[in-house]
Amino acid sequence: DASETARLDLDGLRVVVTAGGTREPFDPVRFMGNRSSGKQGMALAAAAAARGAAVTLIAANVGTDALPNGIAVQPVSTTLELEKAVTEAAKSADVVIMAAAVADYRPAQVQQGKIKKEHTGDRLTVEFVVNPDILAELGASRREGQTVIGFAAETEPDPATLLELGRSKIARKGCDFLVVNNVGWNHGFATDDNDVIVLNRSGDIVMEASGTKLSVADRILDATLSRS
Ligand code: CTP
Ligand code: CA
């Protein structure tokens, strides 16, 4: 029926979404991770699929049981695994959404056996090396007609400073849109609600939304992909 058809505004689009947070192992039993729940990314994947897109979700350490049918899920854990998966998937994607929280660093060495206190003593020093900036790579290798969307989780209480951070970040990343959200000890992570502003390449605010992560997901898709 007509109302059903009208909602399939992303029909035919191939959308890749990364969600969750990467983990970097120190040894076989421990990792450094972050507090991303993957909820906003999964909401974007679900919303895009509901609107007719062919969605691939690259899921870093999130439970994907509740996802609707029709979403191809590729589980990854480390940043290098996520880089490999999204680089490959991006080759045939119209849209890439980097909602995952990517670990900026990984331990320079991964111990093959458990790190033991009797060997380290009262302090443990771990050296980290920087991870590749996947979003910047996607921005640099973006094909004609491909849309690349990044996220920026910031802990900046002042709205004007937050906007400045977002503007310099989108310039650095070379993506088409940047979804900026404020996170802190008690908000943004693992909650069902989110507050975002969306910037375009020129640093203009193209949308502001707050509400459930699913409603915010639809608003993000409206602002960045809607062709009607
Ligand atoms: N990102 C990425 N690869 C990285 C780090 C981040 O692809 N190594 C992506 C994230 O998925 C997100 C965007 O870049 O879409 C912004 O991440 P953010 O952590 O806010 O930016 P950074 O450049 O890492 O800067 P900082 O953490 O120092 O603020
Ligand atoms: Ca970062």
mmCIF file of C-alpha atoms and ligand atoms in Angstrom:
data_model
loop_
_atom_site.group_PDB
_atom_site.id
_atom_site.type_symbol
_atom_site.label_atom_id
_atom_site.label_comp_id
_atom_site.label_asym_id
_atom_site.label_seq_id
_atom_site.Cartn_x
_atom_site.Cartn_y
_atom_site.Cartn_z
ATOM 1 C CA ASP A 1 0.000 0.000 0.000
ATOM 2 C CA ALA A 2 1.080 3.584 -0.612
ATOM 3 C CA SER A 3 2.010 4.471 2.955
ATOM 4 C CA GLU A 4 4.228 1.367 3.143
ATOM 5 C CA THR A 5 5.995 2.287 -0.097
ATOM 6 C CA ALA A 6 6.445 5.908 0.939
ATOM 7 C CA ARG A 7 8.521 4.908 3.941
ATOM 8 C CA LEU A 8 11.010 2.895 1.858
ATOM 9 C CA ASP A 9 12.948 6.034 0.962
ATOM 10 C CA LEU A 10 16.339 4.266 1.278
ATOM 11 C CA ASP A 11 15.390 1.378 -1.010
ATOM 12 C CA GLY A 12 18.404 0.278 -3.080
ATOM 13 C CA LEU A 13 21.001 2.012 -0.898
ATOM 14 C CA ARG A 14 23.840 -0.142 0.441
ATOM 15 C CA VAL A 15 24.601 1.065 3.936
ATOM 16 C CA VAL A 16 27.452 -0.068 6.174
ATOM 17 C CA VAL A 17 27.227 0.788 9.863
ATOM 18 C CA THR A 18 29.903 0.185 12.489
ATOM 19 C CA ALA A 19 28.704 -0.029 16.066
ATOM 20 C CA GLY A 20 30.008 -0.747 19.545
ATOM 21 C CA GLY A 21 33.501 -0.264 20.850
ATOM 22 C CA THR A 22 36.742 -1.919 19.847
ATOM 23 C CA ARG A 23 38.796 -3.812 22.418
ATOM 24 C CA GLU A 24 42.553 -4.086 22.486
ATOM 25 C CA PRO A 25 44.021 -7.124 24.235
ATOM 26 C CA PHE A 26 47.000 -6.998 26.596
ATOM 27 C CA ASP A 27 47.100 -10.762 27.030
ATOM 28 C CA PRO A 28 44.686 -13.669 26.414
ATOM 29 C CA VAL A 29 42.357 -12.633 29.252
ATOM 30 C CA ARG A 30 42.461 -8.804 29.390
ATOM 31 C CA PHE A 31 41.711 -5.891 27.151
ATOM 32 C CA MET A 32 41.358 -2.123 27.103
ATOM 33 C CA GLY A 33 37.924 -1.092 25.975
ATOM 34 C CA ASN A 34 35.463 1.779 26.174
ATOM 35 C CA ARG A 35 31.935 2.348 27.378
ATOM 36 C CA SER A 36 30.161 2.390 24.018
ATOM 37 C CA SER A 37 27.095 0.150 24.139
ATOM 38 C CA GLY A 38 26.536 0.075 20.388
ATOM 39 C CA LYS A 39 22.932 1.194 20.839
ATOM 40 C CA GLN A 40 23.058 4.270 18.585
ATOM 41 C CA GLY A 41 24.821 2.340 15.823
ATOM 42 C CA MET A 42 22.394 -0.562 16.055
ATOM 43 C CA ALA A 43 19.482 1.885 15.994
ATOM 44 C CA LEU A 44 20.905 3.389 12.788
ATOM 45 C CA ALA A 45 21.255 -0.059 11.226
ATOM 46 C CA ALA A 46 17.689 -0.983 12.200
ATOM 47 C CA ALA A 47 16.242 2.345 11.016
ATOM 48 C CA ALA A 48 18.051 2.173 7.659
ATOM 49 C CA ALA A 49 16.887 -1.423 7.110
ATOM 50 C CA ALA A 50 13.318 -0.491 7.989
ATOM 51 C CA ARG A 51 13.501 2.219 5.314
ATOM 52 C CA GLY A 52 14.567 -0.252 2.631
ATOM 53 C CA ALA A 53 18.377 -0.028 2.688
ATOM 54 C CA ALA A 54 20.559 -3.139 2.378
ATOM 55 C CA VAL A 55 22.440 -2.932 5.659
ATOM 56 C CA THR A 56 25.698 -4.494 6.817
ATOM 57 C CA LEU A 57 26.435 -4.036 10.501
ATOM 58 C CA ILE A 58 30.032 -4.354 11.611
ATOM 59 C CA ALA A 59 29.562 -5.005 15.295
ATOM 60 C CA ALA A 60 32.406 -4.489 17.752
ATOM 61 C CA ASN A 61 31.634 -6.295 20.991
ATOM 62 C CA VAL A 62 27.886 -5.740 21.115
ATOM 63 C CA GLY A 63 25.000 -8.114 21.543
ATOM 64 C CA THR A 64 23.171 -8.190 18.231
ATOM 65 C CA ASP A 65 20.400 -10.621 19.238
ATOM 66 C CA ALA A 66 17.665 -8.003 19.154
ATOM 67 C CA LEU A 67 18.412 -6.782 15.644
ATOM 68 C CA PRO A 68 15.627 -7.106 13.081
ATOM 69 C CA ASN A 69 15.955 -9.576 10.200
ATOM 70 C CA GLY A 70 17.643 -8.532 7.003
ATOM 71 C CA ILE A 71 20.772 -7.054 8.557
ATOM 72 C CA ALA A 72 24.026 -8.831 7.776
ATOM 73 C CA VAL A 73 26.147 -8.782 10.921
ATOM 74 C CA GLN A 74 29.928 -9.068 10.898
ATOM 75 C CA PRO A 75 31.355 -9.349 14.396
ATOM 76 C CA VAL A 76 34.792 -7.833 15.067
ATOM 77 C CA SER A 77 36.713 -7.075 18.232
ATOM 78 C CA THR A 78 39.923 -5.102 17.721
ATOM 79 C CA THR A 79 40.433 -1.875 15.787
ATOM 80 C CA LEU A 80 42.547 -3.643 13.159
ATOM 81 C CA GLU A 81 39.756 -6.195 12.615
ATOM 82 C CA LEU A 82 37.212 -3.392 12.308
ATOM 83 C CA GLU A 83 39.482 -1.561 9.860
ATOM 84 C CA LYS A 84 39.772 -4.652 7.649
ATOM 85 C CA ALA A 85 36.023 -5.364 7.689
ATOM 86 C CA VAL A 86 34.855 -1.806 7.033
ATOM 87 C CA THR A 87 37.479 -1.140 4.347
ATOM 88 C CA GLU A 88 36.278 -4.220 2.464
ATOM 89 C CA ALA A 89 32.572 -3.450 2.976
ATOM 90 C CA ALA A 90 33.044 0.198 1.980
ATOM 91 C CA LYS A 91 34.118 -0.831 -1.530
ATOM 92 C CA SER A 92 30.542 -1.624 -2.493
ATOM 93 C CA ALA A 93 28.727 0.735 -0.113
ATOM 94 C CA ASP A 94 26.807 3.889 -0.939
ATOM 95 C CA VAL A 95 26.940 4.993 2.673
ATOM 96 C CA VAL A 96 29.350 4.271 5.520
ATOM 97 C CA ILE A 97 28.378 5.271 9.052
ATOM 98 C CA MET A 98 31.196 5.084 11.618
ATOM 99 C CA ALA A 99 29.201 4.994 14.832
ATOM 100 C CA ALA A 100 31.685 2.666 16.553
ATOM 101 C CA ALA A 101 33.893 3.994 19.311
ATOM 102 C CA VAL A 102 37.332 3.073 18.056
ATOM 103 C CA ALA A 103 40.214 2.626 20.516
ATOM 104 C CA ASP A 104 42.777 5.298 19.684
ATOM 105 C CA TYR A 105 45.671 3.129 20.907
ATOM 106 C CA ARG A 106 46.506 -0.531 21.300
ATOM 107 C CA PRO A 107 49.172 -2.176 23.450
ATOM 108 C CA ALA A 108 52.477 -2.261 21.562
ATOM 109 C CA GLN A 109 52.922 -5.861 22.625
ATOM 110 C CA VAL A 110 50.341 -8.527 23.294
ATOM 111 C CA GLN A 111 51.613 -11.068 25.820
ATOM 112 C CA GLN A 112 50.996 -14.659 24.760
ATOM 113 C CA GLY A 113 50.463 -15.739 28.361
ATOM 114 C CA LYS A 114 48.694 -13.994 31.257
ATOM 115 C CA ILE A 115 50.539 -11.032 32.746
ATOM 116 C CA LYS A 116 51.447 -12.181 36.290
ATOM 117 C CA LYS A 117 51.817 -9.954 39.344
ATOM 118 C CA GLU A 118 54.816 -11.878 40.516
ATOM 119 C CA HIS A 119 56.617 -10.717 37.376
ATOM 120 C CA THR A 120 55.434 -7.107 37.299
ATOM 121 C CA GLY A 121 55.617 -6.086 40.973
ATOM 122 C CA ASP A 122 53.660 -3.095 42.337
ATOM 123 C CA ARG A 123 53.343 -1.203 39.070
ATOM 124 C CA LEU A 124 52.545 -2.139 35.524
ATOM 125 C CA THR A 125 53.618 0.032 32.620
ATOM 126 C CA VAL A 126 52.102 -0.714 29.237
ATOM 127 C CA GLU A 127 53.247 0.969 26.063
ATOM 128 C CA PHE A 128 50.558 1.829 23.525
ATOM 129 C CA VAL A 129 50.838 2.581 19.835
ATOM 130 C CA VAL A 130 48.336 4.682 17.897
ATOM 131 C CA ASN A 131 45.692 2.880 15.829
ATOM 132 C CA PRO A 132 44.898 3.845 12.236
ATOM 133 C CA ASP A 133 42.243 6.534 11.891
ATOM 134 C CA ILE A 134 39.687 4.506 9.972
ATOM 135 C CA LEU A 135 37.254 7.367 9.409
ATOM 136 C CA ALA A 136 39.996 9.573 7.988
ATOM 137 C CA GLU A 137 41.013 6.712 5.668
ATOM 138 C CA LEU A 138 37.389 6.282 4.527
ATOM 139 C CA GLY A 139 37.100 10.042 4.038
ATOM 140 C CA ALA A 140 40.270 10.066 1.927
ATOM 141 C CA SER A 141 39.257 7.087 -0.229
ATOM 142 C CA ARG A 142 35.615 8.115 -0.597
ATOM 143 C CA ARG A 143 34.238 7.387 -4.048
ATOM 144 C CA GLU A 144 32.150 9.835 -6.052
ATOM 145 C CA GLY A 145 28.592 9.603 -4.738
ATOM 146 C CA GLN A 146 29.552 7.777 -1.553
ATOM 147 C CA THR A 147 28.492 9.342 1.738
ATOM 148 C CA VAL A 148 30.726 8.935 4.805
ATOM 149 C CA ILE A 149 29.316 9.819 8.203
ATOM 150 C CA GLY A 150 31.401 10.077 11.358
ATOM 151 C CA PHE A 151 30.560 10.443 15.012
ATOM 152 C CA ALA A 152 32.234 12.510 17.691
ATOM 153 C CA ALA A 153 31.705 11.734 21.331
ATOM 154 C CA GLU A 154 32.917 14.707 23.339
ATOM 155 C CA THR A 155 32.980 15.549 27.027
ATOM 156 C CA GLU A 156 32.612 19.304 26.545
ATOM 157 C CA PRO A 157 29.953 21.107 28.602
ATOM 158 C CA ASP A 158 30.158 24.449 26.776
ATOM 159 C CA PRO A 159 27.971 24.357 23.590
ATOM 160 C CA ALA A 160 30.114 26.848 21.655
ATOM 161 C CA THR A 161 33.315 24.939 22.417
ATOM 162 C CA LEU A 162 31.561 21.672 21.546
ATOM 163 C CA LEU A 163 30.669 23.109 18.139
ATOM 164 C CA GLU A 164 34.261 24.246 17.568
ATOM 165 C CA LEU A 165 35.546 20.776 18.446
ATOM 166 C CA GLY A 166 33.078 19.267 15.981
ATOM 167 C CA ARG A 167 34.091 21.686 13.227
ATOM 168 C CA SER A 168 37.776 20.995 13.552
ATOM 169 C CA LYS A 169 37.079 17.255 13.773
ATOM 170 C CA ILE A 170 35.069 17.093 10.532
ATOM 171 C CA ALA A 171 37.776 19.086 8.762
ATOM 172 C CA ARG A 172 40.381 16.597 9.997
ATOM 173 C CA LYS A 173 38.362 13.534 9.037
ATOM 174 C CA GLY A 174 37.298 14.545 5.541
ATOM 175 C CA CYS A 175 33.855 12.980 5.940
ATOM 176 C CA ASP A 176 30.553 14.372 4.663
ATOM 177 C CA PHE A 177 28.732 14.631 7.983
ATOM 178 C CA LEU A 178 29.714 14.464 11.628
ATOM 179 C CA VAL A 179 27.229 13.527 14.328
ATOM 180 C CA VAL A 180 28.389 15.226 17.514
ATOM 181 C CA ASN A 181 27.141 14.035 20.864
ATOM 182 C CA ASN A 182 28.047 15.012 24.356
ATOM 183 C CA VAL A 183 28.935 12.114 26.617
ATOM 184 C CA GLY A 184 29.917 11.978 30.234
ATOM 185 C CA TRP A 185 30.004 9.732 33.240
ATOM 186 C CA ASN A 186 26.213 9.555 33.336
ATOM 187 C CA HIS A 187 24.911 10.276 29.871
ATOM 188 C CA GLY A 188 25.343 9.239 26.269
ATOM 189 C CA PHE A 189 26.626 5.723 26.961
ATOM 190 C CA ALA A 190 24.422 2.675 27.401
ATOM 191 C CA THR A 191 21.308 4.841 27.732
ATOM 192 C CA ASP A 192 18.277 4.701 25.455
ATOM 193 C CA ASP A 193 18.349 8.437 24.771
ATOM 194 C CA ASN A 194 20.770 10.639 22.908
ATOM 195 C CA ASP A 195 21.359 14.322 22.104
ATOM 196 C CA VAL A 196 23.091 15.121 18.840
ATOM 197 C CA ILE A 197 23.985 17.858 16.420
ATOM 198 C CA VAL A 198 24.866 17.041 12.823
ATOM 199 C CA LEU A 199 27.469 19.093 10.971
ATOM 200 C CA ASN A 200 28.156 19.119 7.237
ATOM 201 C CA ARG A 201 31.559 19.507 5.558
ATOM 202 C CA SER A 202 31.378 23.281 5.857
ATOM 203 C CA GLY A 203 30.802 22.979 9.587
ATOM 204 C CA ASP A 204 27.172 24.167 9.386
ATOM 205 C CA ILE A 205 24.619 22.619 11.714
ATOM 206 C CA VAL A 206 22.199 20.730 9.471
ATOM 207 C CA MET A 207 20.162 19.090 12.237
ATOM 208 C CA GLU A 208 19.769 18.920 15.990
ATOM 209 C CA ALA A 209 17.841 16.152 17.701
ATOM 210 C CA SER A 210 17.275 14.612 21.061
ATOM 211 C CA GLY A 211 15.165 11.633 22.001
ATOM 212 C CA THR A 212 15.375 7.879 21.869
ATOM 213 C CA LYS A 213 18.320 6.482 19.942
ATOM 214 C CA LEU A 214 15.852 5.053 17.393
ATOM 215 C CA SER A 215 14.160 8.409 16.781
ATOM 216 C CA VAL A 216 17.552 10.125 16.636
ATOM 217 C CA ALA A 217 18.662 7.479 14.111
ATOM 218 C CA ASP A 218 15.751 8.343 11.809
ATOM 219 C CA ARG A 219 16.509 12.057 12.104
ATOM 220 C CA ILE A 220 20.174 11.416 11.247
ATOM 221 C CA LEU A 221 19.127 9.420 8.154
ATOM 222 C CA ASP A 222 16.664 12.185 7.171
ATOM 223 C CA ALA A 223 19.353 14.849 7.450
ATOM 224 C CA THR A 224 22.104 12.954 5.632
ATOM 225 C CA LEU A 225 20.555 10.514 3.146
ATOM 226 C CA SER A 226 17.005 11.454 2.330
ATOM 227 C CA ARG A 227 16.674 11.889 -1.396
ATOM 228 C CA SER A 228 13.144 13.240 -1.329
HETATM 229 N N1 CTP B 1 37.546 6.890 14.490
HETATM 230 C C1 CTP B 1 38.144 6.013 13.606
HETATM 231 N N2 CTP B 1 39.390 5.513 13.865
HETATM 232 C C2 CTP B 1 40.049 5.877 14.983
HETATM 233 C C3 CTP B 1 39.439 6.784 15.906
HETATM 234 C C4 CTP B 1 38.185 7.268 15.622
HETATM 235 O O1 CTP B 1 37.541 5.696 12.585
HETATM 236 N N3 CTP B 1 41.253 5.389 15.224
HETATM 237 C C5 CTP B 1 36.224 7.444 14.141
HETATM 238 C C6 CTP B 1 35.107 7.102 15.111
HETATM 239 O O2 CTP B 1 34.435 5.937 14.709
HETATM 240 C C7 CTP B 1 34.201 8.327 14.981
HETATM 241 C C8 CTP B 1 35.161 9.452 14.634
HETATM 242 O O3 CTP B 1 36.338 8.828 14.140
HETATM 243 O O4 CTP B 1 33.309 8.185 13.905
HETATM 244 C C9 CTP B 1 35.526 10.372 15.757
HETATM 245 O O5 CTP B 1 36.044 9.649 16.841
HETATM 246 P P1 CTP B 1 36.642 10.451 18.046
HETATM 247 O O6 CTP B 1 37.177 9.486 19.052
HETATM 248 O O7 CTP B 1 35.645 11.469 18.496
HETATM 249 O O8 CTP B 1 37.831 11.258 17.318
HETATM 250 P P2 CTP B 1 39.394 11.149 17.372
HETATM 251 O O9 CTP B 1 39.907 11.565 16.036
HETATM 252 O O10 CTP B 1 39.839 9.806 17.855
HETATM 253 O O11 CTP B 1 39.813 12.283 18.385
HETATM 254 P P3 CTP B 1 39.796 12.313 20.008
HETATM 255 O O12 CTP B 1 39.377 10.964 20.535
HETATM 256 O O13 CTP B 1 41.211 12.658 20.367
HETATM 257 O O14 CTP B 1 38.798 13.404 20.354
HETATM 258 CA CA CA B 2 39.145 8.839 19.807
#
